[in-house]
GROMACS .gro file of C-alpha atoms in nm:
model
  309
    1MET     CA    1   8.405  11.496   8.634
    2ASN     CA    2   8.649  11.269   8.453
    3LYS     CA    3   8.874  11.189   8.748
    4LEU     CA    4   8.930  11.269   9.111
    5PRO     CA    5   9.085  11.613   9.168
    6ALA     CA    6   9.446  11.631   9.277
    7LEU     CA    7   9.505  11.691   9.647
    8GLU     CA    8   9.744  11.973   9.562
    9ASP     CA    9   9.466  12.152   9.371
   10ILE     CA   10   9.227  12.116   9.665
   11LYS     CA   11   9.492  12.241   9.906
   12VAL     CA   12   9.560  12.550   9.690
   13PHE     CA   13   9.188  12.619   9.652
   14ILE     CA   14   9.124  12.597  10.026
   15THR     CA   15   9.412  12.837  10.095
   16VAL     CA   16   9.274  13.088   9.844
   17ALA     CA   17   8.919  13.050   9.977
   18ARG     CA   18   9.030  13.111  10.334
   19LEU     CA   19   9.242  13.416  10.250
   20MET     CA   20   9.026  13.543   9.964
   21SER     CA   21   9.346  13.638   9.787
   22PHE     CA   22   9.556  13.472   9.519
   23SER     CA   23   9.869  13.670   9.608
   24ARG     CA   24   9.846  13.604   9.983
   25ALA     CA   25   9.781  13.234   9.915
   26ALA     CA   26  10.089  13.224   9.694
   27GLU     CA   27  10.300  13.381   9.970
   28LEU     CA   28  10.173  13.132  10.228
   29LEU     CA   29  10.231  12.833   9.999
   30LEU     CA   30  10.570  12.966   9.884
   31VAL     CA   31  10.470  12.952   9.517
   32SER     CA   32  10.401  13.207   9.247
   33PRO     CA   33  10.056  13.367   9.188
   34ALA     CA   34  10.065  13.214   8.839
   35TYR     CA   35  10.098  12.866   8.993
   36VAL     CA   36   9.798  12.934   9.219
   37SER     CA   37   9.589  13.049   8.921
   38LYS     CA   38   9.690  12.739   8.724
   39ARG     CA   39   9.591  12.498   9.004
   40ILE     CA   40   9.255  12.670   9.054
   41LYS     CA   41   9.187  12.655   8.678
   42LEU     CA   42   9.275  12.283   8.667
   43LEU     CA   43   9.048  12.212   8.963
   44GLU     CA   44   8.755  12.396   8.806
   45GLU     CA   45   8.808  12.217   8.475
   46ASN     CA   46   8.834  11.882   8.649
   47LEU     CA   47   8.514  11.937   8.846
   48GLY     CA   48   8.335  12.112   8.562
   49GLN     CA   49   8.228  12.391   8.798
   50THR     CA   50   8.314  12.755   8.860
   51LEU     CA   51   8.434  12.780   9.218
   52LEU     CA   52   8.549  13.141   9.242
   53LEU     CA   53   8.403  13.463   9.104
   54ARG     CA   54   8.684  13.705   9.030
   55SER     CA   55   8.671  14.078   8.969
   56ALA     CA   56   8.946  14.337   8.941
   57ARG     CA   57   8.969  14.380   9.319
   58THR     CA   58   8.779  14.100   9.492
   59ILE     CA   59   8.703  13.730   9.470
   60SER     CA   60   8.412  13.537   9.617
   61LEU     CA   61   8.298  13.180   9.641
   62THR     CA   62   8.021  13.038   9.429
   63HIS     CA   63   7.770  12.797   9.578
   64GLU     CA   64   7.974  12.510   9.432
   65GLY     CA   65   8.289  12.668   9.573
   66ARG     CA   66   8.145  12.663   9.925
   67ILE     CA   67   8.064  12.291   9.882
   68VAL     CA   68   8.418  12.214   9.768
   69LEU     CA   69   8.564  12.422  10.052
   70LYS     CA   70   8.366  12.237  10.318
   71SER     CA   71   8.432  11.890  10.172
   72GLY     CA   72   8.796  11.973  10.100
   73GLU     CA   73   8.857  12.086  10.458
   74GLN     CA   74   8.708  11.760  10.586
   75LEU     CA   75   8.923  11.563  10.342
   76LEU     CA   76   9.246  11.734  10.454
   77LEU     CA   77   9.148  11.684  10.817
   78GLU     CA   78   9.100  11.311  10.755
   79LEU     CA   79   9.439  11.297  10.585
   80ASP     CA   80   9.599  11.467  10.885
   81ASN     CA   81   9.427  11.217  11.115
   82MET     CA   82   9.557  10.931  10.901
   83HIS     CA   83   9.915  11.063  10.915
   84ASN     CA   84   9.890  11.115  11.291
   85ALA     CA   85   9.756  10.763  11.340
   86LEU     CA   86  10.039  10.617  11.133
   87LYS     CA   87  10.292  10.824  11.325
   88ALA     CA   88  10.149  10.703  11.656
   89CYS     CA   89  10.160  10.344  11.531
   90ARG     CA   90  10.524  10.384  11.437
   91GLU     CA   91  10.611  10.543  11.768
   92GLU     CA   92  10.452  10.261  11.968
   93ILE     CA   93  10.687  10.009  11.802
   94ARG     CA   94  10.964  10.021  12.058
   95GLY     CA   95  11.141   9.790  12.299
   96GLU     CA   96  11.315   9.461  12.225
   97LEU     CA   97  11.213   9.164  12.015
   98ARG     CA   98  11.403   8.837  12.057
   99VAL     CA   99  11.426   8.647  11.728
  100SER     CA  100  11.591   8.316  11.640
  101CYS     CA  101  11.667   8.158  11.304
  102SER     CA  102  11.899   7.908  11.139
  103THR     CA  103  12.246   8.037  11.059
  104GLY     CA  104  12.228   8.021  10.680
  105PHE     CA  105  11.886   8.180  10.628
  106GLY     CA  106  11.946   8.432  10.905
  107SER     CA  107  12.271   8.553  10.754
  108ALA     CA  108  12.135   8.570  10.401
  109TYR     CA  109  11.793   8.724  10.464
  110LEU     CA  110  11.724   8.826  10.824
  111ASN     CA  111  12.042   9.031  10.849
  112PRO     CA  112  11.960   9.274  10.561
  113PHE     CA  113  11.589   9.269  10.650
  114ILE     CA  114  11.653   9.382  11.008
  115LEU     CA  115  11.870   9.669  10.886
  116ALA     CA  116  11.589   9.780  10.653
  117LEU     CA  117  11.328   9.743  10.929
  118ARG     CA  118  11.534   9.949  11.171
  119ALA     CA  119  11.533  10.238  10.924
  120ASN     CA  120  11.153  10.257  10.961
  121TYR     CA  121  11.131  10.161  11.330
  122PRO     CA  122  11.441  10.301  11.499
  123GLN     CA  123  11.294  10.245  11.849
  124LEU     CA  124  11.260   9.870  11.790
  125GLY     CA  125  11.551   9.669  11.927
  126ILE     CA  126  11.630   9.325  11.787
  127ASP     CA  127  11.809   9.047  11.975
  128LEU     CA  128  11.889   8.797  11.699
  129THR     CA  129  12.009   8.445  11.773
  130LEU     CA  130  12.142   8.243  11.480
  131THR     CA  131  12.170   7.876  11.568
  132ASP     CA  132  12.144   7.542  11.394
  133ARG     CA  133  12.011   7.360  11.698
  134SER     CA  134  11.648   7.316  11.800
  135VAL     CA  135  11.503   7.615  11.988
  136ASP     CA  136  11.239   7.604  12.263
  137ILE     CA  137  11.094   7.953  12.229
  138ILE     CA  138  10.910   7.942  12.563
  139SER     CA  139  11.189   7.821  12.790
  140GLU     CA  140  11.449   8.031  12.607
  141ASN     CA  141  11.230   8.343  12.612
  142ILE     CA  142  11.226   8.379  12.233
  143ASP     CA  143  10.950   8.596  12.089
  144LEU     CA  144  10.977   8.466  11.733
  145ASP     CA  145  11.147   8.175  11.558
  146ILE     CA  146  11.186   8.180  11.180
  147TYR     CA  147  11.140   7.816  11.093
  148ILE     CA  148  11.219   7.645  10.762
  149GLY     CA  149  11.060   7.308  10.698
  150GLY     CA  150  11.029   7.032  10.957
  151THR     CA  151  10.753   6.968  11.208
  152ILE     CA  152  10.624   7.256  11.420
  153PRO     CA  153  10.492   7.172  11.770
  154ASP     CA  154  10.113   7.200  11.799
  155HIS     CA  155  10.129   7.434  12.099
  156TYR     CA  156  10.294   7.707  11.887
  157ILE     CA  157  10.133   7.942  11.638
  158ALA     CA  158  10.282   7.913  11.289
  159LYS     CA  159  10.225   8.156  11.003
  160ARG     CA  160  10.364   8.072  10.661
  161ILE     CA  161  10.545   8.378  10.530
  162ALA     CA  162  10.717   8.237  10.220
  163LYS     CA  163  10.717   7.931   9.998
  164ASN     CA  164  11.038   7.734   9.985
  165ARG     CA  165  11.168   7.401   9.858
  166ARG     CA  166  11.486   7.200   9.888
  167ILE     CA  167  11.642   7.051   9.578
  168LEU     CA  168  11.910   6.788   9.511
  169CYS     CA  169  12.243   6.898   9.369
  170ALA     CA  170  12.604   6.786   9.328
  171ALA     CA  171  12.933   6.919   9.195
  172PRO     CA  172  13.026   6.838   8.833
  173VAL     CA  173  13.337   6.655   8.956
  174TYR     CA  174  13.122   6.418   9.164
  175LEU     CA  175  12.885   6.354   8.875
  176ALA     CA  176  13.177   6.291   8.638
  177GLN     CA  177  13.309   6.022   8.873
  178ASN     CA  178  12.981   5.867   8.986
  179GLY     CA  179  12.726   5.949   8.718
  180TYR     CA  180  12.381   6.103   8.751
  181PRO     CA  181  12.115   5.934   8.966
  182THR     CA  182  11.803   5.843   8.768
  183HIS     CA  183  11.576   5.759   9.062
  184PRO     CA  184  11.567   5.870   9.428
  185GLN     CA  185  11.620   5.514   9.550
  186GLU     CA  186  11.971   5.523   9.403
  187LEU     CA  187  12.062   5.771   9.679
  188GLU     CA  188  12.035   5.490   9.936
  189LYS     CA  189  12.315   5.268   9.803
  190LYS     CA  190  12.452   5.369   9.465
  191HIS     CA  191  12.548   5.729   9.550
  192PHE     CA  192  12.709   5.917   9.839
  193CYS     CA  193  12.507   6.188  10.014
  194ILE     CA  194  12.581   6.476  10.249
  195THR     CA  195  12.327   6.521  10.529
  196ILE     CA  196  12.254   6.818  10.751
  197LYS     CA  197  12.150   6.773  11.111
  198GLU     CA  198  11.998   7.120  11.139
  199ARG     CA  199  11.750   7.232  11.406
  200ASN     CA  200  11.463   6.978  11.423
  201GLN     CA  201  11.532   6.812  11.090
  202ALA     CA  202  11.598   6.442  11.103
  203PRO     CA  203  11.906   6.367  10.887
  204ALA     CA  204  11.841   5.996  10.861
  205GLN     CA  205  11.564   6.030  10.599
  206TRP     CA  206  11.478   6.257  10.310
  207LYS     CA  207  11.113   6.293  10.220
  208LEU     CA  208  11.102   6.379   9.849
  209GLN     CA  209  10.803   6.480   9.643
  210HIS     CA  210  10.713   6.482   9.274
  211GLN     CA  211  10.368   6.621   9.197
  212THR     CA  212  10.130   6.395   9.396
  213GLU     CA  213  10.393   6.124   9.454
  214SER     CA  214  10.609   6.124   9.766
  215MET     CA  215  10.894   5.897   9.875
  216MET     CA  216  11.097   5.851  10.191
  217ILE     CA  217  11.469   5.797  10.127
  218ALA     CA  218  11.741   5.688  10.370
  219PRO     CA  219  12.043   5.862  10.208
  220ASN     CA  220  12.378   5.687  10.197
  221SER     CA  221  12.554   5.946  10.412
  222LYS     CA  222  12.925   5.938  10.489
  223LEU     CA  223  12.938   6.304  10.589
  224MET     CA  224  12.701   6.476  10.833
  225VAL     CA  225  12.716   6.830  10.978
  226ASN     CA  226  12.489   7.069  11.166
  227ASN     CA  227  12.574   7.366  10.942
  228GLY     CA  228  12.436   7.414  10.592
  229ASP     CA  229  12.725   7.626  10.468
  230VAL     CA  230  12.977   7.357  10.561
  231ALA     CA  231  12.761   7.096  10.390
  232LYS     CA  232  12.758   7.309  10.075
  233GLN     CA  233  13.137   7.338  10.082
  234TRP     CA  234  13.163   6.960  10.103
  235CYS     CA  235  12.924   6.933   9.811
  236LEU     CA  236  13.129   7.181   9.608
  237GLY     CA  237  13.433   6.967   9.684
  238GLY     CA  238  13.270   6.669   9.515
  239GLU     CA  239  13.196   6.468   9.830
  240GLY     CA  240  12.838   6.378   9.744
  241ILE     CA  241  12.479   6.479   9.668
  242LEU     CA  242  12.322   6.748   9.886
  243LEU     CA  243  11.959   6.829   9.964
  244ARG     CA  244  11.953   7.204  10.021
  245SER     CA  245  11.717   7.502   9.989
  246LEU     CA  246  11.726   7.663   9.647
  247TRP     CA  247  11.805   8.005   9.797
  248SER     CA  248  12.125   7.862   9.943
  249VAL     CA  249  12.264   7.698   9.627
  250LEU     CA  250  12.114   7.914   9.352
  251PRO     CA  251  12.435   8.119   9.295
  252GLU     CA  252  12.638   7.799   9.251
  253LEU     CA  253  12.373   7.651   9.020
  254GLU     CA  254  12.376   7.963   8.804
  255THR     CA  255  12.756   7.960   8.773
  256GLY     CA  256  12.777   7.586   8.709
  257LYS     CA  257  12.968   7.508   9.028
  258LEU     CA  258  12.677   7.284   9.126
  259THR     CA  259  12.435   7.089   8.910
  260ARG     CA  260  12.081   6.998   8.999
  261VAL     CA  261  12.001   6.627   8.985
  262LEU     CA  262  11.668   6.442   8.992
  263THR     CA  263  11.512   6.771   8.883
  264LYS     CA  264  11.154   6.646   8.913
  265TRP     CA  265  11.197   6.577   9.283
  266HIS     CA  266  11.209   6.824   9.569
  267GLN     CA  267  11.131   6.860   9.938
  268PRO     CA  268  10.876   7.122  10.052
  269ALA     CA  269  11.030   7.344  10.319
  270ASP     CA  270  10.822   7.659  10.355
  271VAL     CA  271  10.931   7.947  10.577
  272TYR     CA  272  10.720   7.999  10.891
  273ALA     CA  273  10.702   8.262  11.162
  274VAL     CA  274  10.660   8.060  11.482
  275TYR     CA  275  10.561   8.213  11.814
  276SER     CA  276  10.376   8.124  12.134
  277ARG     CA  277  10.017   8.210  12.211
  278THR     CA  278  10.127   8.454  12.481
  279THR     CA  279  10.280   8.691  12.225
  280ARG     CA  280  10.030   8.675  11.939
  281ASN     CA  281   9.894   9.025  12.007
  282ASN     CA  282  10.236   9.189  12.048
  283ALA     CA  283  10.262   9.497  11.821
  284ASN     CA  284  10.638   9.452  11.772
  285LEU     CA  285  10.583   9.092  11.669
  286ARG     CA  286  10.306   9.183  11.424
  287VAL     CA  287  10.512   9.454  11.255
  288PHE     CA  288  10.818   9.228  11.227
  289ILE     CA  289  10.623   8.939  11.071
  290GLU     CA  290  10.423   9.154  10.828
  291ASN     CA  291  10.732   9.338  10.706
  292LEU     CA  292  10.938   9.018  10.679
  293GLU     CA  293  10.668   8.856  10.468
  294GLN     CA  294  10.675   9.152  10.229
  295TYR     CA  295  11.056   9.154  10.224
  296LEU     CA  296  11.081   8.784  10.139
  297SER     CA  297  10.821   8.817   9.862
  298LYS     CA  298  11.061   9.060   9.691
  299HIS     CA  299  11.400   8.910   9.772
  300LEU     CA  300  11.368   8.530   9.774
  301PRO     CA  301  11.456   8.366   9.439
  302HIS     CA  302  11.160   8.395   9.205
  303GLN     CA  303  11.142   8.017   9.174
  304PHE     CA  304  10.986   8.008   9.521
  305ARG     CA  305  10.685   8.194   9.392
  306MET     CA  306  10.629   7.961   9.099
  307ASN     CA  307  10.388   7.670   9.110
  308LYS     CA  308  10.646   7.443   8.952
  309GLN     CA  309  11.007   7.439   8.838
   0.00000   0.00000   0.00000
C-alpha cells in the first residue's frame, strides 16, 4: 500500500458491500454506476487487494473485503463521533463574554475578529468595551482584557497571544526643521516628543531597548493625550516624535507620511489576554482567546513575527 485510501473510496465500498449491488449503491449515493466501479477499482489498487468477487449476476466479499468492511465501518463511525463532538462543542459556546481593550487596537483588530468569530459561534454574545483608561476586570465584571505592554497585576492570569513592539517615528516636516535624533538621550532635551497616557502606561518615561541594552528616557513632552489616534495626528502634523506600536503607524511609514527614527531602538509591548482566576476554565473565554491568537498570527504586520527589524 503506497498511501492511505481515500475516505470517499471507503464510503463507496461500504455502500456496495452492504447492498451487494453496484447499481443500488450508485442510486443511494446519487452517482453513476461507472463512478462506483472506478472508486472500487482505485481502492483495490491502492490496497493491493481484491475486495469484491464479481460475476455476471452477483458479487461477494473476499476475506480481505470483509476486513476492509469491518475496519471501514469503524472508521466512519469514529468520524461521525468526531463531527458530533465538534458540533456539541460549538453549540455549548453561547451566552455573553465581556471584553475590554484599548481604543486603537480594538478598532483595528478586535472589531473584524469578533465579526469573524461570530460567523462560527453565532450563539456567543460579545460585550466589547473600548477604553483608554485602566480597567479593573474584577470590579468592573470584565471577563477578558486585551492588554498591550505595561505591567500586569500579579493576581491576574496573562497569556501572551502576539508579539508586538513600539517604535519611534516623526513626520518629515518635523525632521526637516529639527533634524534626526542620533541617540535616545536627545529625546529628553534636544527634541520635542508626544506622549500617550493610555491605560496603565506611565507617560513620564519611555523604556527603550536595543538588543541586550535598555535605557529609560524622560521624553521632552509638550503634548500629552490619552488617545493613540490623536497622538498620531499630532505626529503627522509635525508636532514631535512619537513612540507608537508598529501596527498603528505602519501605513503612514509605508507611504512616507511618517519616518522611523532611532531605528535600532524599540519598546517591547506584547499583546496579552488578561483574565481573573475565576474565569480560567470558561469555555467561551477559551474559544475567544484561542481564535484571537490565530487571527493575530495572520493579520498583525509580519514584522511582529520577526526576531529583529
